[in-house]
Amino acid sequence: MQGSKNITINFIINDEIFNNITVPVRQHLGDFLRSIGLTGTHIGCEQGACGACTVELDGKAVRSCLILSSQINGSVIKTVEGLDDTLMKKVKEIFLKHNALQCGFCSSGMLITTKEILNKKKKLNREQIRTEISGNYCRCTGYQSIVDAIEEAIEDNIKDI
Amino acid sequence: MGKGGEEFIMKSPDFCYYEALSIEDAIKFKSNDLESVILAGGQSLVPALNMRLSSPSCLIDISKIKELKNITKDNDFIYIGSAVTHSEVMQNKIIIDHLPVLIDVLDMVAHPAIRNKGTHGGSIAYGDPAAELPAFAVAANAEIILMGLNGIRTIQASDFYHGLFETDIQNDEILTSIKYPILKDNQKILFDEIYRRHGDYAMAGVVANIEILNNEINNLKLVFFATGTKPEVALKTSELIIKDGYDYSNVKNMIKTELDFESDLNSNAEMKLHLATILTNKILKLMET
């Protein structure tokens, strides 16, 4: 019985299947994603505080800097590059409409967090939206425009129910 | 910033990884390699690794062990498996029906993306003095269930914490579940904390276990966190409040005599003493509503 320094794993990222990929066990998922060219995921604080590196792991938002690559064996991952369904295309348009980004560093994390908020199919007031995105720092917008965008995205998403 | 791939600057130290297949398997590995540590959700451990505050020989991943992922209940107790995530606890029917205050507490534990991965047992075992769950377990009179080479051992949460990040877990032991007594009809647990940003570690926090008899407080157990090196029960302060009610100076003096305050990045010891006093009043007001 021995632990290993490298591990060979299988996973799916943005609908693409990766088989028998060998990664150093200490490399975190955010660095791994960037090493294979998926640089839409941004690495900020590497201690779970800023939220810039948020990606979707098995349908749930997680911090990619706090997940070791060795932990993703058998998982399905979605990054900002994979947000191309009708719903998320619309959400990106709404973000643009409200100028809910300036430098764009937080946007990939904000969009993944917004996706998780929309999954709940629940109307939230502005205070609740602020609580939901409290784990995502934005140093440009002052959050006002991001809250505007998420508010509209929620309205848009639940209007058909 | 590192480019990822081959280049590691300010990244976690080198360690090996072992995915445990069963509780016994994890215990065997841990007792053979005393420098190894348990990885459950990793939401406190991985930041510590990234900042190189910790350099274990090996991480033993217990997150895939099915027996650690259950929430069950009998007549008197609720058992939460150590590898159940915070999000899973918050959505669990047993918790919603029988321990809903835990959901309010977990709502203050970091942010949704961290709660999706962080585990109940991980937070209890890590013993961060500013974390909510260790204080909640102490206030709720929970018992910590550990499994080691010699079998199962149970310890009161109040005896489990020794000091800063120090717990009673032995080298060959793994925390398998936390056992919470189901609240009596006249009993409730209340919780409040003061923070700078929702989800950040508290500047100071309190969990109170209260029993009411004939509209009066019959029993009170105040537990403070983010004040010292571990969650601490304020017995004398609790007695003072039952006897005399709340008075800012009296409560502050009593808390000062019985608790050890330590400054941290969020606030200094004097500020924490003030906040602990104010929080005591807030809890008593909450009780009236």
GROMACS .gro file of C-alpha atoms in nm:
model
  450
    1MET     CA    1   0.000   0.000   0.000
    2GLN     CA    2   0.166   0.318  -0.119
    3GLY     CA    3   0.059   0.664  -0.222
    4SER     CA    4   0.175   0.807  -0.551
    5LYS     CA    5   0.325   1.139  -0.665
    6ASN     CA    6   0.164   1.118  -1.008
    7ILE     CA    7  -0.173   0.978  -1.089
    8THR     CA    8  -0.338   0.864  -1.411
    9ILE     CA    9  -0.700   0.971  -1.431
   10ASN     CA   10  -1.005   0.993  -1.661
   11PHE     CA   11  -1.251   1.282  -1.678
   12ILE     CA   12  -1.468   1.492  -1.907
   13ILE     CA   13  -1.412   1.865  -1.959
   14ASN     CA   14  -1.665   2.068  -2.160
   15ASP     CA   15  -1.800   1.748  -2.320
   16GLU     CA   16  -1.454   1.635  -2.430
   17ILE     CA   17  -1.341   1.299  -2.292
   18PHE     CA   18  -0.989   1.276  -2.148
   19ASN     CA   19  -0.857   0.924  -2.086
   20ASN     CA   20  -0.539   0.811  -1.910
   21ILE     CA   21  -0.408   1.157  -1.832
   22THR     CA   22  -0.113   1.159  -1.589
   23VAL     CA   23  -0.098   1.459  -1.354
   24PRO     CA   24   0.118   1.545  -1.052
   25VAL     CA   25  -0.105   1.480  -0.749
   26ARG     CA   26  -0.023   1.816  -0.592
   27GLN     CA   27  -0.130   2.020  -0.894
   28HIS     CA   28  -0.462   2.193  -0.838
   29LEU     CA   29  -0.740   2.175  -1.091
   30GLY     CA   30  -0.714   2.546  -1.185
   31ASP     CA   31  -0.350   2.509  -1.284
   32PHE     CA   32  -0.426   2.187  -1.468
   33LEU     CA   33  -0.703   2.352  -1.671
   34ARG     CA   34  -0.475   2.640  -1.766
   35SER     CA   35  -0.194   2.398  -1.856
   36ILE     CA   36  -0.414   2.237  -2.122
   37GLY     CA   37  -0.504   2.575  -2.271
   38LEU     CA   38  -0.832   2.643  -2.089
   39THR     CA   39  -0.713   2.982  -1.970
   40GLY     CA   40  -1.063   3.124  -1.925
   41THR     CA   41  -1.043   3.001  -1.565
   42HIS     CA   42  -0.848   3.264  -1.376
   43ILE     CA   43  -0.625   3.201  -1.075
   44GLY     CA   44  -0.646   3.475  -0.814
   45CYS     CA   45  -0.575   3.409  -0.448
   46GLU     CA   46  -0.525   3.030  -0.444
   47GLN     CA   47  -0.678   3.012  -0.098
   48GLY     CA   48  -1.050   3.002  -0.179
   49ALA     CA   49  -1.127   3.366  -0.100
   50CYS     CA   50  -1.162   3.541  -0.437
   51GLY     CA   51  -1.379   3.305  -0.643
   52ALA     CA   52  -1.210   3.386  -0.977
   53CYS     CA   53  -1.121   3.020  -1.038
   54THR     CA   54  -1.474   2.883  -0.981
   55VAL     CA   55  -1.566   2.599  -1.220
   56GLU     CA   56  -1.841   2.339  -1.227
   57LEU     CA   57  -1.751   1.990  -1.100
   58ASP     CA   58  -2.018   1.720  -1.136
   59GLY     CA   59  -2.288   1.986  -1.166
   60LYS     CA   60  -2.178   2.194  -0.869
   61ALA     CA   61  -1.973   2.514  -0.849
   62VAL     CA   62  -1.637   2.461  -0.680
   63ARG     CA   63  -1.309   2.646  -0.637
   64SER     CA   64  -1.065   2.492  -0.885
   65CYS     CA   65  -0.771   2.615  -0.674
   66LEU     CA   66  -0.896   2.405  -0.380
   67ILE     CA   67  -0.942   2.082  -0.573
   68LEU     CA   68  -0.638   1.868  -0.643
   69SER     CA   69  -0.624   1.724  -0.994
   70SER     CA   70  -0.596   1.383  -0.829
   71GLN     CA   71  -0.948   1.432  -0.688
   72ILE     CA   72  -1.123   1.468  -1.025
   73ASN     CA   73  -1.095   1.108  -1.143
   74GLY     CA   74  -1.426   1.012  -1.308
   75SER     CA   75  -1.567   1.364  -1.288
   76VAL     CA   76  -1.745   1.591  -1.534
   77ILE     CA   77  -1.610   1.946  -1.543
   78LYS     CA   78  -1.745   2.258  -1.706
   79THR     CA   79  -1.540   2.574  -1.742
   80VAL     CA   80  -1.634   2.916  -1.880
   81GLU     CA   81  -1.531   2.794  -2.227
   82GLY     CA   82  -1.808   2.534  -2.206
   83LEU     CA   83  -2.091   2.774  -2.120
   84ASP     CA   84  -2.236   2.758  -2.470
   85ASP     CA   85  -2.592   2.637  -2.418
   86THR     CA   86  -2.889   2.864  -2.494
   87LEU     CA   87  -2.933   2.964  -2.129
   88MET     CA   88  -2.572   3.067  -2.067
   89LYS     CA   89  -2.541   3.238  -2.407
   90LYS     CA   90  -2.834   3.453  -2.300
   91VAL     CA   91  -2.676   3.517  -1.959
   92LYS     CA   92  -2.355   3.636  -2.127
   93GLU     CA   93  -2.560   3.876  -2.342
   94ILE     CA   94  -2.731   4.007  -2.027
   95PHE     CA   95  -2.389   4.057  -1.859
   96LEU     CA   96  -2.276   4.259  -2.165
   97LYS     CA   97  -2.598   4.462  -2.173
   98HIS     CA   98  -2.552   4.570  -1.809
   99ASN     CA   99  -2.174   4.622  -1.836
  100ALA     CA  100  -2.144   4.362  -1.562
  101LEU     CA  101  -1.771   4.337  -1.621
  102GLN     CA  102  -1.481   4.567  -1.680
  103CYS     CA  103  -1.143   4.393  -1.674
  104GLY     CA  104  -1.304   4.049  -1.695
  105PHE     CA  105  -1.086   3.880  -1.437
  106CYS     CA  106  -1.380   3.780  -1.216
  107SER     CA  107  -1.623   3.711  -1.501
  108SER     CA  108  -1.557   3.341  -1.554
  109GLY     CA  109  -1.615   3.276  -1.183
  110MET     CA  110  -1.916   3.510  -1.178
  111LEU     CA  111  -2.074   3.326  -1.474
  112ILE     CA  112  -2.028   2.982  -1.314
  113THR     CA  113  -2.175   3.116  -0.989
  114THR     CA  114  -2.466   3.268  -1.184
  115LYS     CA  115  -2.525   2.931  -1.349
  116GLU     CA  116  -2.555   2.770  -1.005
  117ILE     CA  117  -2.794   3.046  -0.892
  118LEU     CA  118  -3.010   2.989  -1.202
  119ASN     CA  119  -3.013   2.611  -1.140
  120LYS     CA  120  -3.214   2.677  -0.825
  121LYS     CA  121  -3.499   2.824  -1.036
  122LYS     CA  122  -3.583   3.057  -0.751
  123LYS     CA  123  -3.652   3.430  -0.745
  124LEU     CA  124  -3.401   3.619  -0.532
  125ASN     CA  125  -3.405   3.981  -0.420
  126ARG     CA  126  -3.096   4.201  -0.462
  127GLU     CA  127  -2.980   4.136  -0.106
  128GLN     CA  128  -3.001   3.761  -0.160
  129ILE     CA  129  -2.813   3.791  -0.491
  130ARG     CA  130  -2.536   3.979  -0.310
  131THR     CA  131  -2.516   3.699  -0.052
  132GLU     CA  132  -2.502   3.436  -0.327
  133ILE     CA  133  -2.211   3.612  -0.500
  134SER     CA  134  -2.037   3.705  -0.174
  135GLY     CA  135  -1.771   3.445  -0.257
  136ASN     CA  136  -1.675   3.618  -0.582
  137TYR     CA  137  -1.463   3.931  -0.566
  138CYS     CA  138  -1.494   4.199  -0.835
  139ARG     CA  139  -1.255   4.492  -0.802
  140CYS     CA  140  -1.395   4.697  -1.096
  141THR     CA  141  -1.771   4.724  -1.102
  142GLY     CA  142  -1.871   4.778  -0.740
  143TYR     CA  143  -2.107   4.482  -0.797
  144GLN     CA  144  -2.408   4.704  -0.881
  145SER     CA  145  -2.409   4.613  -1.250
  146ILE     CA  146  -2.341   4.245  -1.176
  147VAL     CA  147  -2.641   4.235  -0.941
  148ASP     CA  148  -2.847   4.409  -1.216
  149ALA     CA  149  -2.743   4.142  -1.466
  150ILE     CA  150  -2.809   3.845  -1.236
  151GLU     CA  151  -3.145   3.994  -1.139
  152GLU     CA  152  -3.246   4.010  -1.506
  153ALA     CA  153  -3.102   3.664  -1.575
  154ILE     CA  154  -3.315   3.517  -1.294
  155GLU     CA  155  -3.628   3.696  -1.420
  156ASP     CA  156  -3.558   3.573  -1.771
  157ASN     CA  157  -3.493   3.216  -1.655
  158ILE     CA  158  -3.804   3.172  -1.441
  159LYS     CA  159  -4.056   3.361  -1.656
  160ASP     CA  160  -4.155   3.044  -1.843
  161ILE     CA  161  -4.222   2.835  -1.532
  162MET     CA  162   0.127   3.383  -1.119
  163GLY     CA  163   0.236   3.034  -1.215
  164LYS     CA  164   0.174   2.922  -1.569
  165GLY     CA  165   0.046   2.588  -1.445
  166GLY     CA  166   0.180   2.264  -1.584
  167GLU     CA  167   0.544   2.220  -1.499
  168GLU     CA  168   0.609   2.549  -1.326
  169PHE     CA  169   0.519   2.564  -0.957
  170ILE     CA  170   0.572   2.890  -0.773
  171MET     CA  171   0.401   2.930  -0.435
  172LYS     CA  172   0.222   2.605  -0.489
  173SER     CA  173   0.163   2.322  -0.245
  174PRO     CA  174   0.467   2.119  -0.135
  175ASP     CA  175   0.532   1.774  -0.273
  176PHE     CA  176   0.324   1.494  -0.126
  177CYS     CA  177   0.179   1.165  -0.233
  178TYR     CA  178  -0.188   1.080  -0.273
  179TYR     CA  179  -0.372   0.769  -0.166
  180GLU     CA  180  -0.739   0.702  -0.230
  181ALA     CA  181  -0.866   0.495   0.062
  182LEU     CA  182  -1.107   0.217  -0.033
  183SER     CA  183  -1.256   0.170   0.315
  184ILE     CA  184  -1.236   0.313   0.668
  185GLU     CA  185  -1.009   0.022   0.771
  186ASP     CA  186  -0.787   0.085   0.470
  187ALA     CA  187  -0.750   0.454   0.563
  188ILE     CA  188  -0.674   0.368   0.929
  189LYS     CA  189  -0.407   0.120   0.820
  190PHE     CA  190  -0.240   0.374   0.591
  191LYS     CA  191  -0.254   0.652   0.850
  192SER     CA  192  -0.108   0.439   1.131
  193ASN     CA  193   0.177   0.328   0.902
  194ASP     CA  194   0.265   0.678   0.790
  195LEU     CA  195   0.250   0.920   1.084
  196GLU     CA  196   0.322   1.223   0.861
  197SER     CA  197   0.019   1.158   0.641
  198VAL     CA  198  -0.306   1.353   0.678
  199ILE     CA  199  -0.669   1.285   0.592
  200LEU     CA  200  -0.820   1.464   0.291
  201ALA     CA  201  -1.200   1.486   0.296
  202GLY     CA  202  -1.320   1.797   0.107
  203GLY     CA  203  -0.988   1.978   0.135
  204GLN     CA  204  -1.142   2.324   0.165
  205SER     CA  205  -0.921   2.411   0.466
  206LEU     CA  206  -0.639   2.168   0.397
  207VAL     CA  207  -0.569   2.268   0.035
  208PRO     CA  208  -0.537   2.643   0.116
  209ALA     CA  209  -0.299   2.546   0.398
  210LEU     CA  210  -0.100   2.338   0.148
  211ASN     CA  211  -0.104   2.616  -0.114
  212MET     CA  212   0.033   2.857   0.147
  213ARG     CA  213   0.280   2.591   0.262
  214LEU     CA  214   0.154   2.604   0.619
  215SER     CA  215   0.136   2.228   0.612
  216SER     CA  216   0.367   1.970   0.451
  217PRO     CA  217   0.232   1.618   0.495
  218SER     CA  218   0.402   1.313   0.347
  219CYS     CA  219   0.081   1.188   0.195
  220LEU     CA  220  -0.289   1.276   0.163
  221ILE     CA  221  -0.533   0.995   0.234
  222ASP     CA  222  -0.851   1.071   0.040
  223ILE     CA  223  -1.155   0.942   0.233
  224SER     CA  224  -1.417   1.130   0.029
  225LYS     CA  225  -1.518   0.825  -0.176
  226ILE     CA  226  -1.587   0.597   0.125
  227LYS     CA  227  -1.963   0.535   0.120
  228GLU     CA  228  -2.004   0.462   0.494
  229LEU     CA  229  -1.883   0.816   0.570
  230LYS     CA  230  -2.145   0.979   0.348
  231ASN     CA  231  -2.467   0.901   0.538
  232ILE     CA  232  -2.695   1.107   0.759
  233THR     CA  233  -2.908   0.884   0.985
  234LYS     CA  234  -3.132   0.920   1.288
  235ASP     CA  235  -3.264   0.707   1.572
  236ASN     CA  236  -3.495   0.804   1.860
  237ASP     CA  237  -3.243   1.022   2.042
  238PHE     CA  238  -2.962   1.113   1.802
  239ILE     CA  239  -2.874   1.234   1.454
  240TYR     CA  240  -2.553   1.098   1.303
  241ILE     CA  241  -2.373   1.296   1.033
  242GLY     CA  242  -2.102   1.105   0.845
  243SER     CA  243  -1.770   1.284   0.833
  244ALA     CA  244  -1.749   1.302   0.451
  245VAL     CA  245  -2.097   1.454   0.400
  246THR     CA  246  -2.056   1.797   0.239
  247HIS     CA  247  -2.205   2.114   0.392
  248SER     CA  248  -2.438   2.150   0.091
  249GLU     CA  249  -2.562   1.793   0.141
  250VAL     CA  250  -2.629   1.860   0.512
  251MET     CA  251  -2.824   2.175   0.422
  252GLN     CA  252  -3.049   1.984   0.180
  253ASN     CA  253  -3.099   1.675   0.398
  254LYS     CA  254  -3.455   1.599   0.511
  255ILE     CA  255  -3.350   1.474   0.858
  256ILE     CA  256  -3.159   1.798   0.923
  257ILE     CA  257  -3.439   2.018   0.783
  258ASP     CA  258  -3.692   1.842   1.012
  259HIS     CA  259  -3.490   1.788   1.329
  260LEU     CA  260  -3.191   2.024   1.342
  261PRO     CA  261  -3.281   2.323   1.120
  262VAL     CA  262  -3.054   2.561   1.316
  263LEU     CA  263  -2.759   2.376   1.163
  264ILE     CA  264  -2.869   2.503   0.821
  265ASP     CA  265  -2.853   2.865   0.948
  266VAL     CA  266  -2.508   2.795   1.088
  267LEU     CA  267  -2.385   2.638   0.763
  268ASP     CA  268  -2.517   2.935   0.567
  269MET     CA  269  -2.237   3.131   0.740
  270VAL     CA  270  -1.972   2.872   0.654
  271ALA     CA  271  -1.780   3.019   0.359
  272HIS     CA  272  -1.960   3.040   0.023
  273PRO     CA  273  -2.175   2.799  -0.182
  274ALA     CA  274  -1.880   2.686  -0.399
  275ILE     CA  275  -1.682   2.593  -0.088
  276ARG     CA  276  -1.980   2.431   0.086
  277ASN     CA  277  -2.025   2.209  -0.222
  278LYS     CA  278  -1.693   2.042  -0.143
  279GLY     CA  279  -1.614   2.108   0.226
  280THR     CA  280  -1.726   1.835   0.466
  281HIS     CA  281  -1.885   1.825   0.810
  282GLY     CA  282  -1.620   1.599   0.959
  283GLY     CA  283  -1.341   1.795   0.795
  284SER     CA  284  -1.443   2.118   0.961
  285ILE     CA  285  -1.490   1.948   1.300
  286ALA     CA  286  -1.155   1.767   1.275
  287TYR     CA  287  -0.957   2.066   1.148
  288GLY     CA  288  -1.056   2.262   1.459
  289ASP     CA  289  -1.013   2.614   1.324
  290PRO     CA  290  -1.084   2.841   1.624
  291ALA     CA  291  -1.281   3.080   1.400
  292ALA     CA  292  -1.494   2.809   1.238
  293GLU     CA  293  -1.862   2.772   1.322
  294LEU     CA  294  -1.901   2.392   1.334
  295PRO     CA  295  -1.661   2.311   1.622
  296ALA     CA  296  -1.847   2.561   1.843
  297PHE     CA  297  -2.182   2.430   1.724
  298ALA     CA  298  -2.080   2.072   1.811
  299VAL     CA  299  -1.967   2.179   2.160
  300ALA     CA  300  -2.287   2.380   2.222
  301ALA     CA  301  -2.513   2.102   2.091
  302ASN     CA  302  -2.346   1.848   2.329
  303ALA     CA  303  -2.241   1.645   2.028
  304GLU     CA  304  -2.018   1.342   2.051
  305ILE     CA  305  -1.735   1.281   1.808
  306ILE     CA  306  -1.704   0.922   1.688
  307LEU     CA  307  -1.355   0.806   1.598
  308MET     CA  308  -1.236   0.477   1.458
  309GLY     CA  309  -0.883   0.345   1.505
  310LEU     CA  310  -0.679   0.026   1.524
  311ASN     CA  311  -0.848  -0.059   1.854
  312GLY     CA  312  -1.200  -0.004   1.727
  313ILE     CA  313  -1.454   0.272   1.790
  314ARG     CA  314  -1.409   0.550   2.047
  315THR     CA  315  -1.654   0.825   2.138
  316ILE     CA  316  -1.560   1.159   2.292
  317GLN     CA  317  -1.762   1.465   2.395
  318ALA     CA  318  -1.705   1.757   2.157
  319SER     CA  319  -1.615   1.974   2.458
  320ASP     CA  320  -1.323   1.738   2.541
  321PHE     CA  321  -1.222   1.699   2.176
  322TYR     CA  322  -1.057   2.040   2.131
  323HIS     CA  323  -0.723   2.088   2.308
  324GLY     CA  324  -0.590   2.410   2.156
  325LEU     CA  325  -0.510   2.589   1.832
  326PHE     CA  326  -0.588   2.332   1.558
  327GLU     CA  327  -0.521   2.062   1.820
  328THR     CA  328  -0.773   1.786   1.876
  329ASP     CA  329  -0.790   1.451   2.053
  330ILE     CA  330  -0.757   1.249   1.728
  331GLN     CA  331  -0.479   0.992   1.768
  332ASN     CA  332  -0.235   0.891   1.494
  333ASP     CA  333  -0.425   0.577   1.403
  334GLU     CA  334  -0.770   0.734   1.420
  335ILE     CA  335  -1.020   0.872   1.172
  336LEU     CA  336  -1.325   1.080   1.252
  337THR     CA  337  -1.616   0.879   1.116
  338SER     CA  338  -1.926   1.066   1.231
  339ILE     CA  339  -2.070   1.329   1.462
  340LYS     CA  340  -2.357   1.235   1.690
  341TYR     CA  341  -2.602   1.516   1.777
  342PRO     CA  342  -2.867   1.472   2.050
  343ILE     CA  343  -3.214   1.555   1.916
  344LEU     CA  344  -3.342   1.870   2.086
  345LYS     CA  345  -3.610   1.846   2.352
  346ASP     CA  346  -3.936   2.039   2.303
  347ASN     CA  347  -3.832   2.310   2.549
  348GLN     CA  348  -3.480   2.336   2.413
  349LYS     CA  349  -3.332   2.541   2.132
  350ILE     CA  350  -2.997   2.629   1.986
  351LEU     CA  351  -2.938   2.988   1.877
  352PHE     CA  352  -2.647   3.122   1.682
  353ASP     CA  353  -2.504   3.458   1.582
  354GLU     CA  354  -2.173   3.596   1.463
  355ILE     CA  355  -2.020   3.922   1.347
  356TYR     CA  356  -1.827   3.914   1.019
  357ARG     CA  357  -1.674   4.157   0.773
  358ARG     CA  358  -1.802   3.980   0.461
  359HIS     CA  359  -2.077   3.717   0.448
  360GLY     CA  360  -1.905   3.378   0.458
  361ASP     CA  361  -1.574   3.503   0.594
  362TYR     CA  362  -1.443   3.377   0.924
  363ALA     CA  363  -1.619   3.551   1.211
  364MET     CA  364  -1.463   3.834   1.412
  365ALA     CA  365  -1.646   3.671   1.703
  366GLY     CA  366  -1.936   3.431   1.728
  367VAL     CA  367  -2.159   3.255   1.979
  368VAL     CA  368  -2.373   2.943   1.988
  369ALA     CA  369  -2.620   2.907   2.275
  370ASN     CA  370  -2.800   2.594   2.392
  371ILE     CA  371  -3.105   2.710   2.587
  372GLU     CA  372  -3.368   2.524   2.787
  373ILE     CA  373  -3.683   2.709   2.883
  374LEU     CA  374  -3.904   2.623   3.183
  375ASN     CA  375  -4.215   2.831   3.267
  376ASN     CA  376  -4.103   3.107   3.029
  377GLU     CA  377  -3.768   3.141   3.209
  378ILE     CA  378  -3.423   3.023   3.112
  379ASN     CA  379  -3.371   2.700   3.303
  380ASN     CA  380  -3.046   2.597   3.145
  381LEU     CA  381  -2.800   2.792   2.931
  382LYS     CA  382  -2.473   2.694   2.766
  383LEU     CA  383  -2.292   2.973   2.582
  384VAL     CA  384  -2.008   2.871   2.352
  385PHE     CA  385  -1.788   3.136   2.192
  386PHE     CA  386  -1.574   3.100   1.881
  387ALA     CA  387  -1.323   3.317   1.694
  388THR     CA  388  -1.229   3.455   2.036
  389GLY     CA  389  -0.941   3.233   2.147
  390THR     CA  390  -0.753   2.920   2.040
  391LYS     CA  391  -1.057   2.688   2.044
  392PRO     CA  392  -1.434   2.700   2.100
  393GLU     CA  393  -1.490   2.776   2.467
  394VAL     CA  394  -1.784   2.720   2.699
  395ALA     CA  395  -1.860   3.022   2.917
  396LEU     CA  396  -2.014   2.843   3.217
  397LYS     CA  397  -1.999   3.125   3.471
  398THR     CA  398  -2.133   3.379   3.223
  399SER     CA  399  -2.421   3.142   3.145
  400GLU     CA  400  -2.496   3.110   3.520
  401LEU     CA  401  -2.475   3.486   3.568
  402ILE     CA  402  -2.731   3.544   3.294
  403ILE     CA  403  -2.975   3.287   3.436
  404LYS     CA  404  -2.945   3.460   3.776
  405ASP     CA  405  -2.926   3.831   3.691
  406GLY     CA  406  -3.007   3.869   3.321
  407TYR     CA  407  -2.797   4.080   3.085
  408ASP     CA  408  -2.596   4.381   3.189
  409TYR     CA  409  -2.313   4.495   2.956
  410SER     CA  410  -2.045   4.559   3.221
  411ASN     CA  411  -2.123   4.254   3.435
  412VAL     CA  412  -2.135   4.017   3.138
  413LYS     CA  413  -1.818   4.168   2.990
  414ASN     CA  414  -1.629   4.130   3.319
  415MET     CA  415  -1.742   3.772   3.360
  416ILE     CA  416  -1.653   3.675   3.001
  417LYS     CA  417  -1.313   3.840   3.053
  418THR     CA  418  -1.241   3.634   3.365
  419GLU     CA  419  -1.337   3.300   3.221
  420LEU     CA  420  -1.224   3.308   2.857
  421ASP     CA  421  -0.881   3.354   2.702
  422PHE     CA  422  -0.897   3.605   2.418
  423GLU     CA  423  -0.644   3.600   2.135
  424SER     CA  424  -0.609   3.864   1.864
  425ASP     CA  425  -0.625   3.750   1.502
  426LEU     CA  426  -0.617   3.915   1.158
  427ASN     CA  427  -0.982   4.018   1.188
  428SER     CA  428  -0.985   4.191   1.525
  429ASN     CA  429  -0.784   4.229   1.842
  430ALA     CA  430  -0.858   4.066   2.178
  431GLU     CA  431  -1.022   4.380   2.326
  432MET     CA  432  -1.255   4.408   2.025
  433LYS     CA  433  -1.340   4.038   2.048
  434LEU     CA  434  -1.429   4.074   2.417
  435HIS     CA  435  -1.665   4.361   2.330
  436LEU     CA  436  -1.820   4.167   2.040
  437ALA     CA  437  -1.867   3.854   2.255
  438THR     CA  438  -2.054   4.067   2.510
  439ILE     CA  439  -2.275   4.230   2.248
  440LEU     CA  440  -2.343   3.891   2.087
  441THR     CA  441  -2.461   3.754   2.421
  442ASN     CA  442  -2.723   4.029   2.431
  443LYS     CA  443  -2.821   3.964   2.068
  444ILE     CA  444  -2.873   3.594   2.145
  445LEU     CA  445  -3.093   3.673   2.445
  446LYS     CA  446  -3.302   3.908   2.230
  447LEU     CA  447  -3.329   3.639   1.962
  448MET     CA  448  -3.459   3.404   2.228
  449GLU     CA  449  -3.745   3.638   2.308
  450THR     CA  450  -3.867   3.645   1.949
   0.00000   0.00000   0.00000
